[in-house]
CSV table of C-alpha atoms in Angstrom, one decimal:
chain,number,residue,atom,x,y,z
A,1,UNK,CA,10.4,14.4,2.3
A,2,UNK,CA,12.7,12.6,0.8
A,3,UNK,CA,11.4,9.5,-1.7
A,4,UNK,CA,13.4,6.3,-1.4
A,5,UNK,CA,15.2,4.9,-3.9
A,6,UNK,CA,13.0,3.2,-6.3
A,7,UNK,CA,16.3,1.3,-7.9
A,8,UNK,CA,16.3,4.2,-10.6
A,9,UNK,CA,19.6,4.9,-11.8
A,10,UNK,CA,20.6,9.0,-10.6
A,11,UNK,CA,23.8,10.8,-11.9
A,12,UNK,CA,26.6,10.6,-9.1
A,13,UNK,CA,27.3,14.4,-8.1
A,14,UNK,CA,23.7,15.8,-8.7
A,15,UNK,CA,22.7,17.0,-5.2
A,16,UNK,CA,18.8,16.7,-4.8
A,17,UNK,CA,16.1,18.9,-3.8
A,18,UNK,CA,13.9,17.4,-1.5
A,19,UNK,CA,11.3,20.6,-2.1
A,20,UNK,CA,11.3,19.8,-6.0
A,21,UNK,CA,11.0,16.0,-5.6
A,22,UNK,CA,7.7,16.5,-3.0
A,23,UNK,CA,6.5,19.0,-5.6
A,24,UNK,CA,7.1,16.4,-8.4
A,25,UNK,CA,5.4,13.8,-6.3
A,26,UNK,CA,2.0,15.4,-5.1
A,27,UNK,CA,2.0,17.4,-9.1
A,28,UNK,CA,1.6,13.5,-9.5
A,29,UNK,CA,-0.5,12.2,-7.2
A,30,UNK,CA,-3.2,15.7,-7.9
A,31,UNK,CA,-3.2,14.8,-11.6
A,32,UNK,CA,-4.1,11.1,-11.1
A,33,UNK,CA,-6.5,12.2,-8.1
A,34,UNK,CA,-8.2,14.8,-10.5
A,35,UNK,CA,-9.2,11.7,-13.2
A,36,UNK,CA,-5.9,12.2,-15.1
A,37,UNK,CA,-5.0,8.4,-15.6
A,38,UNK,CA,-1.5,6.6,-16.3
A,39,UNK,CA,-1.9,7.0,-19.9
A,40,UNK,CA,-3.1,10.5,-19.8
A,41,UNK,CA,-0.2,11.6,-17.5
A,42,UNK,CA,2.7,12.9,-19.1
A,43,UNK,CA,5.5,14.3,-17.9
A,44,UNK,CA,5.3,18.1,-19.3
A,45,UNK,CA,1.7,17.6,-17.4
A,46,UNK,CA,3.8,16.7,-13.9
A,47,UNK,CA,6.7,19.3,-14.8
A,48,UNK,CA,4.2,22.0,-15.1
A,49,UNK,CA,1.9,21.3,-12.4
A,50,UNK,CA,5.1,21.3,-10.3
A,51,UNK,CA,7.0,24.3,-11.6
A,52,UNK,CA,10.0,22.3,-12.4
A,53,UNK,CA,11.8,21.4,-16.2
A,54,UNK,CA,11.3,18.1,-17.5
A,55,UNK,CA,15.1,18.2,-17.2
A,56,UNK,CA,14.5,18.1,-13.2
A,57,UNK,CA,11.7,15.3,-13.2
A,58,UNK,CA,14.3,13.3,-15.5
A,59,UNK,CA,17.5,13.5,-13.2
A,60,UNK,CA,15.1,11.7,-10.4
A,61,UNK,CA,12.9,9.3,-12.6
A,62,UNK,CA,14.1,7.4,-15.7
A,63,UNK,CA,10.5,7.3,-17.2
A,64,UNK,CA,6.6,7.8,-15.9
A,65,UNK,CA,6.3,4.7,-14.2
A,66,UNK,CA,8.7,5.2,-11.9
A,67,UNK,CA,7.2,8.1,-11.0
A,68,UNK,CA,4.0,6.9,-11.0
A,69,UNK,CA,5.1,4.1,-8.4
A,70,UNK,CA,7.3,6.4,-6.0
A,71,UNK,CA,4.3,8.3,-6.0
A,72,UNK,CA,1.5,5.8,-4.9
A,73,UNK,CA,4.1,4.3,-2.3
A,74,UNK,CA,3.7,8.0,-0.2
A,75,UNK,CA,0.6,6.6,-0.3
A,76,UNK,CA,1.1,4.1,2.2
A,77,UNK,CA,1.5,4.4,5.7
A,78,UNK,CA,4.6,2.6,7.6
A,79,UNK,CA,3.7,-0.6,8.9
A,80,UNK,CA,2.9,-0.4,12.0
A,81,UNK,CA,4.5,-1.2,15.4
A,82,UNK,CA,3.8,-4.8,16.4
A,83,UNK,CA,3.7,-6.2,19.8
A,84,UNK,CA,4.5,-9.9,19.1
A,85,UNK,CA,2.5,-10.6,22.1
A,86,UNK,CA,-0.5,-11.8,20.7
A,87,UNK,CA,-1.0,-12.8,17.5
A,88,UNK,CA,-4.6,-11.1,17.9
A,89,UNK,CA,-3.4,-7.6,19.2
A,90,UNK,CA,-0.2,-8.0,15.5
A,91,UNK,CA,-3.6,-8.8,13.0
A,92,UNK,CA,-5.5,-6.0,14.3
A,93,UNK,CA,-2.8,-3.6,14.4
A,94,UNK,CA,-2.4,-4.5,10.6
A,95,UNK,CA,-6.0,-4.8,9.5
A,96,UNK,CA,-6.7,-1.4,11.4
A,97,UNK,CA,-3.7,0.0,9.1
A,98,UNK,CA,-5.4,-0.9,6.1
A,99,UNK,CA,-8.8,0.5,7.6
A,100,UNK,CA,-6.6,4.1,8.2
A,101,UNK,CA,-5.7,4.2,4.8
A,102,UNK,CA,-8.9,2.9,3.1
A,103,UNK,CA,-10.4,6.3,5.3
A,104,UNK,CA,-8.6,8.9,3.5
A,105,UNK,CA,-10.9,9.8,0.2
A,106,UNK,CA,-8.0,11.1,-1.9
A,107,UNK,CA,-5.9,8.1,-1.5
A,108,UNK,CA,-8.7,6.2,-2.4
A,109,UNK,CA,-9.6,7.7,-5.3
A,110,UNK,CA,-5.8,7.7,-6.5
A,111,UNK,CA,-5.1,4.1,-5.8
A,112,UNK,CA,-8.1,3.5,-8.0
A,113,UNK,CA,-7.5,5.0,-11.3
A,114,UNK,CA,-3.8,4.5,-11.0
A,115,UNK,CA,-4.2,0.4,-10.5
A,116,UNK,CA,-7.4,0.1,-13.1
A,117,UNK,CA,-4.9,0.6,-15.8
A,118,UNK,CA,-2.8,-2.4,-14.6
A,119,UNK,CA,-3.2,-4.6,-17.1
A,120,UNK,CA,-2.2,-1.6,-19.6
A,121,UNK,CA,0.7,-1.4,-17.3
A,122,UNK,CA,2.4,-4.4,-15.8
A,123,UNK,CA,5.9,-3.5,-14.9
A,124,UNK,CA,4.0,-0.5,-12.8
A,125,UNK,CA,1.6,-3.1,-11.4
A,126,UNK,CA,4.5,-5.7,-10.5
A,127,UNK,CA,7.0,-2.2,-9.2
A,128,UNK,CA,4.2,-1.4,-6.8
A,129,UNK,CA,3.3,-4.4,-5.7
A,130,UNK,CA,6.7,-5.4,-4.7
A,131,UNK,CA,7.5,-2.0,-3.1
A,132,UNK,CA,4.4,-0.8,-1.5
A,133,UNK,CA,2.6,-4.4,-1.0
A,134,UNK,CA,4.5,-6.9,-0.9
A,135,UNK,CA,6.0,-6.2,3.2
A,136,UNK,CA,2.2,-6.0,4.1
A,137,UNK,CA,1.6,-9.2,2.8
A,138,UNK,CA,4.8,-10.9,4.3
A,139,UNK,CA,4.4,-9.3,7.8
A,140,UNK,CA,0.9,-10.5,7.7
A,141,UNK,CA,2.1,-14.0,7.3
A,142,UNK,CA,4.4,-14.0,9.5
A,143,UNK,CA,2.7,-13.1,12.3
A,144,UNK,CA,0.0,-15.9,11.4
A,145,UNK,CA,3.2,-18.4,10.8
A,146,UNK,CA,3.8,-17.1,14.1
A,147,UNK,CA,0.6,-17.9,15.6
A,148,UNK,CA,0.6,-21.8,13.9
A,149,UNK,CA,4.0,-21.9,15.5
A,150,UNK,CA,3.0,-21.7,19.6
A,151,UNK,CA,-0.2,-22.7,19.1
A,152,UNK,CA,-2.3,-19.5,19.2
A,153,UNK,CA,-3.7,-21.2,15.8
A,154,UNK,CA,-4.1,-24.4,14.3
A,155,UNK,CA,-1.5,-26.3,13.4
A,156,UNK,CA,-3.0,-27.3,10.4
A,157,UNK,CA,-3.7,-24.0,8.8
A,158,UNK,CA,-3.6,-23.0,5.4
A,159,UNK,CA,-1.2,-19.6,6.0
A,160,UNK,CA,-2.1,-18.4,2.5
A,161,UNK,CA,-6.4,-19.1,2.9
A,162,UNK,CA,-6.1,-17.6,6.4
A,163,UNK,CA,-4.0,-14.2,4.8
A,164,UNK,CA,-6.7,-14.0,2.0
A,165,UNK,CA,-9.6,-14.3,4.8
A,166,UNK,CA,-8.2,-11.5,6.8
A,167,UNK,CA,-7.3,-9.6,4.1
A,168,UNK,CA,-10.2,-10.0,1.9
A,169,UNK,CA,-12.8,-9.3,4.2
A,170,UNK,CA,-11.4,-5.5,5.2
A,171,UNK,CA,-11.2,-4.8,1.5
A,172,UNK,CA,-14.2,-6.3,0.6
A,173,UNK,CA,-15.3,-3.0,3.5
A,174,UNK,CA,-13.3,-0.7,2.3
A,175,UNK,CA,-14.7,-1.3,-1.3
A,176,UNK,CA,-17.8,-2.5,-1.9
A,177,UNK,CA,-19.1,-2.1,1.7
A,178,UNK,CA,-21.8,0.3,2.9
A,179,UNK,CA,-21.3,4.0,2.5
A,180,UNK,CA,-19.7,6.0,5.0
A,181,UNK,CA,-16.6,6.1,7.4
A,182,UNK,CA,-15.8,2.4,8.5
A,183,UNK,CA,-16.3,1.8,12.0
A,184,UNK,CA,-13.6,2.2,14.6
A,185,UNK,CA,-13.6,-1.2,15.9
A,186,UNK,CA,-13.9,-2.8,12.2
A,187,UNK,CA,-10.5,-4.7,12.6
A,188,UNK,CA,-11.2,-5.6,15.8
A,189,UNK,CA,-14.8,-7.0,14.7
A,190,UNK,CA,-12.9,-9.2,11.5
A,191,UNK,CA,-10.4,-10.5,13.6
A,192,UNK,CA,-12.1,-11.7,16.0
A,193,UNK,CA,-15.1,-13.3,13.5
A,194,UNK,CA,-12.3,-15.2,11.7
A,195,UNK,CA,-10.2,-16.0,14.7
A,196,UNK,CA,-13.4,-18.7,15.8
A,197,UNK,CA,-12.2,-20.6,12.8
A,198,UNK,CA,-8.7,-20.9,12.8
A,199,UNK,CA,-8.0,-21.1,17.2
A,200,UNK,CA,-5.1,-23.5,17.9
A,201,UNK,CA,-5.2,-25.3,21.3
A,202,UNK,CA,-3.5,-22.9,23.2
A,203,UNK,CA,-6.1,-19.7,22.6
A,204,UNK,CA,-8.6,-22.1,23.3
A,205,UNK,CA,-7.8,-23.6,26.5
């Protein structure tokens, strides 16, 4: 596996090891998962989880945080396929992404003491974000601009209110919801529920 460039800086000429960076990257991702958070993590903690030199870690990442954020972006799955059929079938395609991920315990656990140090840590907040959050968010809009466009929804929709209902009500079940795996049909189910509200002309004729 090799990890994309996170715009760190690497020396021209070093060839690199795809078996030490994947070693680096899950050394990271089991520290964090075991309680270890950002400002416990070191990088003598990563090297020697991973049985690699510091020297090694430091050829690939310039400092922690960029580790820390090429780490939680193998976290997250590819967006999926979209249709661009119906703007139904795109939403749930992309809510049921965020349903697949919110499924699997160790990310979970991961995500959440890595991100509850964000204030602590900004720049690794804002790096994330923009690499491992922010194409969610805009392929979520667009298929809703989409759907305002030919009339699938209303023309007179707030995009940004209509992201934050889709959005908000799969975390607030992958979160604070009841216990136990979430229900195959869950994006299917919030879709739909919010769908009643924002129906242009054309889905409802």
């Amino acid at each position: 596996m090799t990890i994309q460039d996170s715009g760190t800086a690497r020396p021209a000429g070093r060839p690199r090891s795809e078996k030490a960076e994947k070693a680096i990257i899950d050394a990271t991702l089991d520290l964090i998962g075991e309680g270890m958070g950002v400002s416990e993590l070191s990088i003598e903690a990563i090297a020697s989880r991973a049985g690699v030199g510091k020297t090694t870690i430091y050829r690939r990442w310039s400092n922690k945080e960029d580790l820390v954020v090429d780490a939680l972006s193998t976290l997250k799955a590819p967006l999926p396929p979209l249709s661009g059929i119906s703007v139904r079938d795109d939403l749930i395609s992309l809510l049921d992404a965020m349903r697949k991920e919110a499924g699997q315990a160790r990310t979970r656990c991961v995500m959440n003491i890595a991100l509850g140090e964000a204030d602590r840590y900004p720049r690794l907040m804002e790096r994330f974000v923009k690499r491992a959050v922010e194409p969610r968010r805009q392929a979520l809009r667009s298929v809703i601009e989409r759907g305002v466009a030919n009339g699938e929804l209303r023309s007179d929709l707030d995009v940004d209110l209509a992201m934050a209902l889709f959005s908000g009500a799969m975390m607030w079940h992958t979160k604070w919801g009841p216990p136990g795996d979430l229900p195959l049909d869950l994006a299917e189910r919030v879709v739909d529920t919010v769908l009643l509200g924002l129906a242009g002309e054309r889905a409802t004729s």
